[in-house]
Amino acid sequence: MKQLILITLMFCGLAAAQDKATESTSQPALTIYNQNFFVARERVPLDLQAGVNQINYAGVAAHLEPDSVILRDPAGRALQILEQNYRNDPISQELLLSFYEGKEIDFSVGRTAEGKDLTVRGRVIRSGYIPSSYYAQNYQQPVSTQPIIEVDGVLHFGLPGQPLFPALSADSVLKPTLNWLLRTNDPGKFDAEISYVSGGMNWQADYNLVVSDNPNGKTDLLDMVGWITMRNQSGKTFENARIKLMAGDVNKIQENTLSSRAYKAMDMAVAGAAEAPVVREKSFDEFHLYTLERPTTLRDQETKQVEFVRAPGIRAQRIYVYDGAKVDQYGYYNPEQIRQDQNYGTVSNPKIWVMEEFKNSDTNHLGIALPKGKLRFYRRDTDGHLEFVGENVIDHTPKDEIIRVYTGNAFDVVGQRKRTNYRIDVNQHWIDESFEVHLRNHKKEAVSVRVVEHLYRCANWKLVDQSDEWRKMDAQTIEFPVSIAPDGEQVVTYTVHYTW
């Protein structure tokens, strides 16, 4: 059914594109990457004369990468760009003040009863203007950006009034602006296409999952709703734009610029749920593209959300994992230190992890490429209210892969691990080590726990005695699957023999 819906949406999109071909050619197009940059494609109306033309375009984003700009005629008209200039110093009060540092200007300080302006004359000692290039090279604010004005021999930290400036010069800009010198032998009016890469725009996926008990009692059921959140901090509003979202690890050289560091923490606005899918997904090269089916306006400083996946009834398994060796304080140890330190791995971790595991498959009501994002889990209480029970993140997950996420620690299931025997013969190059793992279940129902043990002392090892069945997970990890009765306790014991 999901494939049929997607195919129907594709045909609907093609039909709409054919009906509005003229309109779509003038719409901006955005491809947003989840690495805080985007590619913009827009139409620029040009009226060129034969020879050299000077063109100004003030419709670009504030964090444009000038060397990424491509200007062309879609109809194939030859355009020779003799020179391209990028201005990103829009006129501001601070910038104008910087032009008059060391000079005197008038400041308006109010009006008389007759309505005449009252002004004072002041010398601009410091304007307080900080160019954007400063933030591209420094992480913190400068020591002081407060202007200093001298009035009648007295220094004012701050402006004594509203500064009054002469008229703007001809080369002043109010927005980030591209300036071209273009040469053509084919004059006339036409719509050129400009494409460029810019920072300041990002997107992410977020997933809300409601957990409920499966009537068969063996698995959980998950209802998933996935949202795409787009954040526009580019300094430009894109009206009625066609938007694509690129998911994957695209190699991008991250220079130490303002756009690569800006806007790391943003408030999220939650939009209402849609009646039908509004995002279409497809493979593209080594990545995945998610296309919004209808154009939308993405305003500067706006956070916009759309629903892109809704999947009820996902079968999931709740997993309890006990990794009892607390070894995080030995992260710097090498294998030789591990073997020589008799106390390594003897400190017990009492916490048992709770994990949710499910398969991203068609048969499990999913089966689409899921972009990386945060999974939030909720469970409905007996009063009908949803309660938050944990969250974690997933990486880009293809179809038919297993998703396993840690959601927290169990309250009523605890573990205890202790070493019961240790023998070493340095001359014969062997170590025998024995452990006892206690698992206590205070729930009213049975639970299954996977006891994970790391055989870390040497590459050569062999279990010579064990209380339960075990399985080898990798070269130095084993796992004991254990079932614990309600209000019961289970003890796992084993002895490992190391040689080197």
GROMACS .gro file of N, CA, C and O in nm, residues 115-218:
model
  416
  115GLY      N    1   0.875   7.227   1.736
  115GLY     CA    2   0.893   7.118   1.641
  115GLY      C    3   1.023   7.119   1.568
  115GLY      O    4   1.043   7.042   1.473
  116LYS      N    5   1.120   7.202   1.609
  116LYS     CA    6   1.250   7.206   1.543
  116LYS      C    7   1.342   7.102   1.608
  116LYS      O    8   1.335   7.075   1.727
  117ASP      N    9   1.430   7.042   1.522
  117ASP     CA   10   1.526   6.943   1.572
  117ASP      C   11   1.632   7.008   1.659
  117ASP      O   12   1.682   7.116   1.628
  118LEU      N   13   1.663   6.941   1.771
  118LEU     CA   14   1.774   6.980   1.856
  118LEU      C   15   1.891   6.887   1.826
  118LEU      O   16   1.877   6.764   1.831
  119THR      N   17   2.006   6.939   1.792
  119THR     CA   18   2.121   6.858   1.758
  119THR      C   19   2.243   6.901   1.838
  119THR      O   20   2.251   7.016   1.885
  120VAL      N   21   2.334   6.805   1.854
  120VAL     CA   22   2.465   6.834   1.912
  120VAL      C   23   2.570   6.783   1.814
  120VAL      O   24   2.546   6.690   1.737
  121ARG      N   25   2.688   6.846   1.819
  121ARG     CA   26   2.797   6.806   1.732
  121ARG      C   27   2.890   6.716   1.811
  121ARG      O   28   2.928   6.746   1.925
  122GLY      N   29   2.925   6.603   1.755
  122GLY     CA   30   3.012   6.509   1.826
  122GLY      C   31   3.115   6.447   1.733
  122GLY      O   32   3.090   6.429   1.614
  123ARG      N   33   3.231   6.412   1.792
  123ARG     CA   34   3.336   6.347   1.715
  123ARG      C   35   3.329   6.196   1.742
  123ARG      O   36   3.323   6.153   1.858
  124VAL      N   37   3.329   6.115   1.637
  124VAL     CA   38   3.322   5.969   1.650
  124VAL      C   39   3.462   5.917   1.682
  124VAL      O   40   3.551   5.915   1.595
  125ILE      N   41   3.481   5.877   1.808
  125ILE     CA   42   3.610   5.820   1.849
  125ILE      C   43   3.616   5.672   1.812
  125ILE      O   44   3.715   5.624   1.759
  126ARG      N   45   3.508   5.599   1.843
  126ARG     CA   46   3.498   5.457   1.806
  126ARG      C   47   3.356   5.431   1.763
  126ARG      O   48   3.261   5.469   1.832
  127SER      N   49   3.341   5.363   1.650
  127SER     CA   50   3.206   5.341   1.595
  127SER      C   51   3.134   5.223   1.657
  127SER      O   52   3.012   5.220   1.662
  128GLY      N   53   3.210   5.121   1.701
  128GLY     CA   54   3.147   4.998   1.750
  128GLY      C   55   3.116   4.898   1.641
  128GLY      O   56   3.060   4.792   1.667
  129TYR      N   57   3.155   4.929   1.518
  129TYR     CA   58   3.126   4.839   1.406
  129TYR      C   59   3.224   4.721   1.406
  129TYR      O   60   3.346   4.740   1.416
  130ILE      N   61   3.171   4.600   1.396
  130ILE     CA   62   3.252   4.479   1.387
  130ILE      C   63   3.219   4.411   1.254
  130ILE      O   64   3.105   4.368   1.232
  131PRO      N   65   3.313   4.401   1.161
  131PRO     CA   66   3.285   4.337   1.032
  131PRO      C   67   3.257   4.190   1.049
  131PRO      O   68   3.303   4.126   1.144
  132SER      N   69   3.179   4.135   0.956
  132SER     CA   70   3.143   3.992   0.964
  132SER      C   71   3.265   3.903   0.956
  132SER      O   72   3.265   3.790   1.005
  133SER      N   73   3.374   3.950   0.893
  133SER     CA   74   3.495   3.869   0.884
  133SER      C   75   3.554   3.839   1.022
  133SER      O   76   3.622   3.738   1.039
  134TYR      N   77   3.527   3.927   1.120
  134TYR     CA   78   3.577   3.900   1.256
  134TYR      C   79   3.516   3.771   1.311
  134TYR      O   80   3.586   3.686   1.367
  135TYR      N   81   3.384   3.756   1.294
  135TYR     CA   82   3.317   3.637   1.346
  135TYR      C   83   3.357   3.513   1.270
  135TYR      O   84   3.346   3.401   1.321
  136ALA      N   85   3.402   3.529   1.146
  136ALA     CA   86   3.448   3.414   1.069
  136ALA      C   87   3.581   3.361   1.120
  136ALA      O   88   3.618   3.250   1.089
  137GLN      N   89   3.653   3.439   1.200
  137GLN     CA   90   3.783   3.399   1.248
  137GLN      C   91   3.790   3.385   1.399
  137GLN      O   92   3.890   3.337   1.451
  138ASN      N   93   3.685   3.425   1.470
  138ASN     CA   94   3.686   3.420   1.616
  138ASN      C   95   3.556   3.361   1.665
  138ASN      O   96   3.450   3.380   1.608
  139TYR      N   97   3.565   3.287   1.778
  139TYR     CA   98   3.447   3.222   1.833
  139TYR      C   99   3.371   3.311   1.931
  139TYR      O  100   3.255   3.290   1.957
  140GLN      N  101   3.436   3.412   1.987
  140GLN     CA  102   3.371   3.491   2.089
  140GLN      C  103   3.350   3.636   2.044
  140GLN      O  104   3.408   3.680   1.946
  141GLN      N  105   3.267   3.705   2.119
  141GLN     CA  106   3.245   3.846   2.092
  141GLN      C  107   3.374   3.924   2.121
  141GLN      O  108   3.454   3.886   2.206
  142PRO      N  109   3.398   4.035   2.052
  142PRO     CA  110   3.512   4.120   2.088
  142PRO      C  111   3.493   4.178   2.228
  142PRO      O  112   3.383   4.174   2.284
  143VAL      N  113   3.602   4.231   2.283
  143VAL     CA  114   3.597   4.281   2.421
  143VAL      C  115   3.490   4.388   2.435
  143VAL      O  116   3.413   4.389   2.531
  144SER      N  117   3.479   4.483   2.342
  144SER     CA  118   3.379   4.588   2.351
  144SER      C  119   3.339   4.634   2.212
  144SER      O  120   3.422   4.648   2.123
  145THR      N  121   3.209   4.649   2.192
  145THR     CA  122   3.157   4.703   2.066
  145THR      C  123   3.080   4.832   2.089
  145THR      O  124   3.007   4.878   2.002
  146GLN      N  125   3.096   4.890   2.209
  146GLN     CA  126   3.022   5.011   2.242
  146GLN      C  127   3.087   5.133   2.176
  146GLN      O  128   3.208   5.152   2.185
  147PRO      N  129   3.009   5.216   2.105
  147PRO     CA  130   3.067   5.335   2.043
  147PRO      C  131   3.110   5.437   2.149
  147PRO      O  132   3.056   5.443   2.259
  148ILE      N  133   3.208   5.519   2.111
  148ILE     CA  134   3.254   5.629   2.197
  148ILE      C  135   3.245   5.757   2.116
  148ILE      O  136   3.302   5.767   2.007
  149ILE      N  137   3.172   5.856   2.169
  149ILE     CA  138   3.152   5.984   2.101
  149ILE      C  139   3.201   6.096   2.193
  149ILE      O  140   3.169   6.099   2.313
  150GLU      N  141   3.279   6.190   2.137
  150GLU     CA  142   3.326   6.305   2.214
  150GLU      C  143   3.238   6.426   2.184
  150GLU      O  144   3.223   6.467   2.068
  151VAL      N  145   3.174   6.483   2.289
  151VAL     CA  146   3.089   6.601   2.276
  151VAL      C  147   3.139   6.707   2.374
  151VAL      O  148   3.142   6.681   2.496
  152ASP      N  149   3.180   6.821   2.322
  152ASP     CA  150   3.230   6.932   2.405
  152ASP      C  151   3.341   6.887   2.499
  152ASP      O  152   3.345   6.922   2.618
  153GLY      N  153   3.433   6.804   2.447
  153GLY     CA  154   3.546   6.760   2.526
  153GLY      C  155   3.518   6.651   2.625
  153GLY      O  156   3.605   6.612   2.702
  154VAL      N  157   3.394   6.599   2.625
  154VAL     CA  158   3.355   6.492   2.718
  154VAL      C  159   3.326   6.366   2.637
  154VAL      O  160   3.255   6.370   2.536
  155LEU      N  161   3.381   6.250   2.683
  155LEU     CA  162   3.359   6.123   2.614
  155LEU      C  163   3.227   6.060   2.659
  155LEU      O  164   3.199   6.050   2.779
  156HIS      N  165   3.147   6.018   2.562
  156HIS     CA  166   3.021   5.948   2.589
  156HIS      C  167   3.036   5.802   2.543
  156HIS      O  168   3.064   5.777   2.425
  157PHE      N  169   3.019   5.710   2.637
  157PHE     CA  170   3.018   5.567   2.600
  157PHE      C  171   2.874   5.534   2.558
  157PHE      O  172   2.788   5.506   2.641
  158GLY      N  173   2.851   5.539   2.430
  158GLY     CA  174   2.717   5.528   2.375
  158GLY      C  175   2.688   5.650   2.292
  158GLY      O  176   2.763   5.749   2.294
  159LEU      N  177   2.580   5.648   2.219
  159LEU     CA  178   2.546   5.758   2.131
  159LEU      C  179   2.471   5.866   2.209
  159LEU      O  180   2.377   5.835   2.284
  160PRO      N  181   2.507   5.993   2.192
  160PRO     CA  182   2.435   6.102   2.261
  160PRO      C  183   2.298   6.127   2.200
  160PRO      O  184   2.215   6.195   2.261
  161GLY      N  185   2.272   6.072   2.085
  161GLY     CA  186   2.144   6.089   2.017
  161GLY      C  187   2.144   6.010   1.888
  161GLY      O  188   2.232   5.928   1.863
  162GLN      N  189   2.043   6.031   1.806
  162GLN     CA  190   2.035   5.962   1.678
  162GLN      C  191   2.132   6.025   1.580
  162GLN      O  192   2.125   6.144   1.551
  163PRO      N  193   2.229   5.948   1.524
  163PRO     CA  194   2.325   6.008   1.432
  163PRO      C  195   2.258   6.049   1.301
  163PRO      O  196   2.168   5.981   1.251
  164LEU      N  197   2.301   6.161   1.247
  164LEU     CA  198   2.249   6.213   1.121
  164LEU      C  199   2.362   6.206   1.018
  164LEU      O  200   2.467   6.269   1.034
  165PHE      N  201   2.338   6.126   0.909
  165PHE     CA  202   2.441   6.103   0.809
  165PHE      C  203   2.404   6.172   0.677
  165PHE      O  204   2.285   6.190   0.647
  166PRO      N  205   2.502   6.205   0.597
  166PRO     CA  206   2.474   6.251   0.460
  166PRO      C  207   2.412   6.137   0.379
  166PRO      O  208   2.403   6.023   0.424
  167ALA      N  209   2.369   6.170   0.258
  167ALA     CA  210   2.306   6.070   0.172
  167ALA      C  211   2.405   5.958   0.140
  167ALA      O  212   2.528   5.976   0.143
  168LEU      N  213   2.350   5.838   0.106
  168LEU     CA  214   2.434   5.723   0.074
  168LEU      C  215   2.508   5.747  -0.056
  168LEU      O  216   2.458   5.812  -0.148
  169SER      N  217   2.626   5.686  -0.064
  169SER     CA  218   2.702   5.693  -0.189
  169SER      C  219   2.645   5.594  -0.290
  169SER      O  220   2.568   5.504  -0.255
  170ALA      N  221   2.683   5.608  -0.414
  170ALA     CA  222   2.626   5.525  -0.520
  170ALA      C  223   2.661   5.378  -0.506
  170ALA      O  224   2.587   5.291  -0.554
  171ASP      N  225   2.776   5.346  -0.442
  171ASP     CA  226   2.816   5.206  -0.432
  171ASP      C  227   2.774   5.141  -0.301
  171ASP      O  228   2.818   5.031  -0.269
  172SER      N  229   2.689   5.206  -0.223
  172SER     CA  230   2.640   5.146  -0.099
  172SER      C  231   2.539   5.036  -0.130
  172SER      O  232   2.463   5.044  -0.227
  173VAL      N  233   2.538   4.929  -0.048
  173VAL     CA  234   2.444   4.818  -0.067
  173VAL      C  235   2.361   4.801   0.059
  173VAL      O  236   2.407   4.823   0.171
  174LEU      N  237   2.234   4.762   0.039
  174LEU     CA  238   2.143   4.738   0.151
  174LEU      C  239   2.126   4.590   0.180
  174LEU      O  240   2.076   4.553   0.287
  175LYS      N  241   2.166   4.504   0.086
  175LYS     CA  242   2.159   4.360   0.102
  175LYS      C  243   2.286   4.299   0.044
  175LYS      O  244   2.354   4.363  -0.036
  176PRO      N  245   2.319   4.173   0.081
  176PRO     CA  246   2.431   4.107   0.015
  176PRO      C  247   2.409   4.107  -0.137
  176PRO      O  248   2.301   4.072  -0.185
  177THR      N  249   2.509   4.146  -0.212
  177THR     CA  250   2.490   4.174  -0.354
  177THR      C  251   2.603   4.112  -0.437
  177THR      O  252   2.721   4.118  -0.397
  178LEU      N  253   2.565   4.053  -0.551
  178LEU     CA  254   2.660   4.008  -0.652
  178LEU      C  255   2.663   4.110  -0.764
  178LEU      O  256   2.558   4.158  -0.808
  179ASN      N  257   2.781   4.142  -0.809
  179ASN     CA  258   2.798   4.235  -0.921
  179ASN      C  259   2.879   4.166  -1.029
  179ASN      O  260   2.984   4.107  -1.001
  180TRP      N  261   2.826   4.168  -1.153
  180TRP     CA  262   2.896   4.104  -1.265
  180TRP      C  263   2.926   4.205  -1.375
  180TRP      O  264   2.847   4.297  -1.400
  181LEU      N  265   3.037   4.184  -1.442
  181LEU     CA  266   3.063   4.243  -1.572
  181LEU      C  267   3.047   4.132  -1.675
  181LEU      O  268   3.128   4.038  -1.678
  182LEU      N  269   2.940   4.141  -1.756
  182LEU     CA  270   2.906   4.036  -1.851
  182LEU      C  271   2.928   4.086  -1.994
  182LEU      O  272   2.892   4.199  -2.027
  183ARG      N  273   2.983   4.000  -2.076
  183ARG     CA  274   2.997   4.032  -2.218
  183ARG      C  275   2.915   3.932  -2.299
  183ARG      O  276   2.919   3.811  -2.273
  184THR      N  277   2.839   3.982  -2.395
  184THR     CA  278   2.761   3.895  -2.483
  184THR      C  279   2.752   3.958  -2.621
  184THR      O  280   2.756   4.081  -2.635
  185ASN      N  281   2.742   3.872  -2.721
  185ASN     CA  282   2.718   3.915  -2.858
  185ASN      C  283   2.575   3.888  -2.901
  185ASN      O  284   2.541   3.904  -3.019
  186ASP      N  285   2.493   3.843  -2.804
  186ASP     CA  286   2.354   3.808  -2.833
  186ASP      C  287   2.265   3.885  -2.737
  186ASP      O  288   2.219   3.832  -2.635
  187PRO      N  289   2.238   4.013  -2.763
  187PRO     CA  290   2.163   4.095  -2.667
  187PRO      C  291   2.017   4.055  -2.662
  187PRO      O  292   1.966   3.983  -2.747
  188GLY      N  293   1.949   4.106  -2.555
  188GLY     CA  294   1.807   4.083  -2.541
  188GLY      C  295   1.768   4.054  -2.397
  188GLY      O  296   1.853   4.045  -2.307
  189LYS      N  297   1.635   4.039  -2.376
  189LYS     CA  298   1.582   4.007  -2.244
  189LYS      C  299   1.564   3.855  -2.230
  189LYS      O  300   1.517   3.790  -2.323
  190PHE      N  301   1.601   3.803  -2.114
  190PHE     CA  302   1.583   3.661  -2.086
  190PHE      C  303   1.601   3.638  -1.936
  190PHE      O  304   1.650   3.726  -1.865
  191ASP      N  305   1.562   3.522  -1.892
  191ASP     CA  306   1.579   3.482  -1.752
  191ASP      C  307   1.700   3.391  -1.741
  191ASP      O  308   1.697   3.276  -1.789
  192ALA      N  309   1.807   3.440  -1.680
  192ALA     CA  310   1.925   3.358  -1.654
  192ALA      C  311   1.901   3.275  -1.527
  192ALA      O  312   1.812   3.304  -1.446
  193GLU      N  313   1.981   3.172  -1.510
  193GLU     CA  314   1.972   3.087  -1.391
  193GLU      C  315   2.099   3.105  -1.310
  193GLU      O  316   2.210   3.095  -1.363
  194ILE      N  317   2.082   3.131  -1.180
  194ILE     CA  318   2.195   3.140  -1.088
  194ILE      C  319   2.186   3.025  -0.988
  194ILE      O  320   2.079   2.996  -0.935
  195SER      N  321   2.298   2.958  -0.968
  195SER     CA  322   2.309   2.851  -0.869
  195SER      C  323   2.427   2.882  -0.778
  195SER      O  324   2.530   2.933  -0.825
  196TYR      N  325   2.413   2.851  -0.650
  196TYR     CA  326   2.523   2.875  -0.558
  196TYR      C  327   2.506   2.790  -0.432
  196TYR      O  328   2.396   2.741  -0.402
  197VAL      N  329   2.616   2.773  -0.361
  197VAL     CA  330   2.618   2.705  -0.232
  197VAL      C  331   2.625   2.811  -0.122
  197VAL      O  332   2.698   2.909  -0.135
  198SER      N  333   2.549   2.791  -0.016
  198SER     CA  334   2.548   2.885   0.095
  198SER      C  335   2.531   2.811   0.226
  198SER      O  336   2.471   2.703   0.231
  199GLY      N  337   2.585   2.868   0.331
  199GLY     CA  338   2.560   2.815   0.465
  199GLY      C  339   2.436   2.878   0.525
  199GLY      O  340   2.370   2.962   0.464
  200GLY      N  341   2.402   2.836   0.646
  200GLY     CA  342   2.292   2.897   0.718
  200GLY      C  343   2.158   2.831   0.701
  200GLY      O  344   2.056   2.889   0.737
  201MET      N  345   2.153   2.710   0.644
  201MET     CA  346   2.025   2.639   0.633
  201MET      C  347   2.052   2.492   0.664
  201MET      O  348   2.151   2.435   0.620
  202ASN      N  349   1.963   2.432   0.740
  202ASN     CA  350   1.984   2.295   0.786
  202ASN      C  351   1.851   2.223   0.795
  202ASN      O  352   1.744   2.286   0.793
  203TRP      N  353   1.856   2.091   0.806
  203TRP     CA  354   1.735   2.013   0.832
  203TRP      C  355   1.772   1.890   0.913
  203TRP      O  356   1.888   1.849   0.917
  204GLN      N  357   1.674   1.837   0.981
  204GLN     CA  358   1.695   1.716   1.059
  204GLN      C  359   1.565   1.637   1.066
  204GLN      O  360   1.456   1.690   1.042
  205ALA      N  361   1.579   1.509   1.095
  205ALA     CA  362   1.464   1.422   1.112
  205ALA      C  363   1.442   1.396   1.261
  205ALA      O  364   1.538   1.381   1.337
  206ASP      N  365   1.317   1.393   1.302
  206ASP     CA  366   1.279   1.360   1.439
  206ASP      C  367   1.166   1.258   1.433
  206ASP      O  368   1.074   1.270   1.351
  207TYR      N  369   1.173   1.160   1.521
  207TYR     CA  370   1.075   1.052   1.522
  207TYR      C  371   1.012   1.041   1.660
  207TYR      O  372   1.082   1.033   1.761
  208ASN      N  373   0.880   1.042   1.664
  208ASN     CA  374   0.804   1.019   1.788
  208ASN      C  375   0.742   0.880   1.780
  208ASN      O  376   0.672   0.848   1.683
  209LEU      N  377   0.769   0.799   1.881
  209LEU     CA  378   0.720   0.662   1.883
  209LEU      C  379   0.641   0.638   2.010
  209LEU      O  380   0.690   0.662   2.121
  210VAL      N  381   0.518   0.591   1.994
  210VAL     CA  382   0.432   0.556   2.106
  210VAL      C  383   0.437   0.405   2.124
  210VAL      O  384   0.404   0.329   2.030
  211VAL      N  385   0.480   0.360   2.241
  211VAL     CA  386   0.498   0.218   2.269
  211VAL      C  387   0.373   0.165   2.337
  211VAL      O  388   0.321   0.226   2.432
  212SER      N  389   0.324   0.051   2.290
  212SER     CA  390   0.212  -0.016   2.356
  212SER      C  391   0.241  -0.165   2.361
  212SER      O  392   0.320  -0.217   2.282
  213ASP      N  393   0.176  -0.235   2.455
  213ASP     CA  394   0.198  -0.378   2.469
  213ASP      C  395   0.125  -0.453   2.359
  213ASP      O  396   0.009  -0.424   2.326
  214ASN      N  397   0.193  -0.550   2.301
  214ASN     CA  398   0.132  -0.637   2.201
  214ASN      C  399   0.043  -0.738   2.272
  214ASN      O  400   0.082  -0.794   2.375
  215PRO      N  401  -0.078  -0.764   2.221
  215PRO     CA  402  -0.165  -0.862   2.286
  215PRO      C  403  -0.103  -1.000   2.302
  215PRO      O  404  -0.138  -1.074   2.393
  216ASN      N  405  -0.008  -1.036   2.211
  216ASN     CA  406   0.054  -1.168   2.226
  216ASN      C  407   0.155  -1.174   2.340
  216ASN      O  408   0.202  -1.282   2.377
  217GLY      N  409   0.189  -1.056   2.395
  217GLY     CA  410   0.275  -1.051   2.512
  217GLY      C  411   0.421  -1.072   2.488
  217GLY      O  412   0.501  -1.064   2.580
  218LYS      N  413   0.464  -1.097   2.363
  218LYS     CA  414   0.604  -1.127   2.334
  218LYS      C  415   0.681  -1.006   2.281
  218LYS      O  416   0.803  -1.000   2.291
   0.00000   0.00000   0.00000
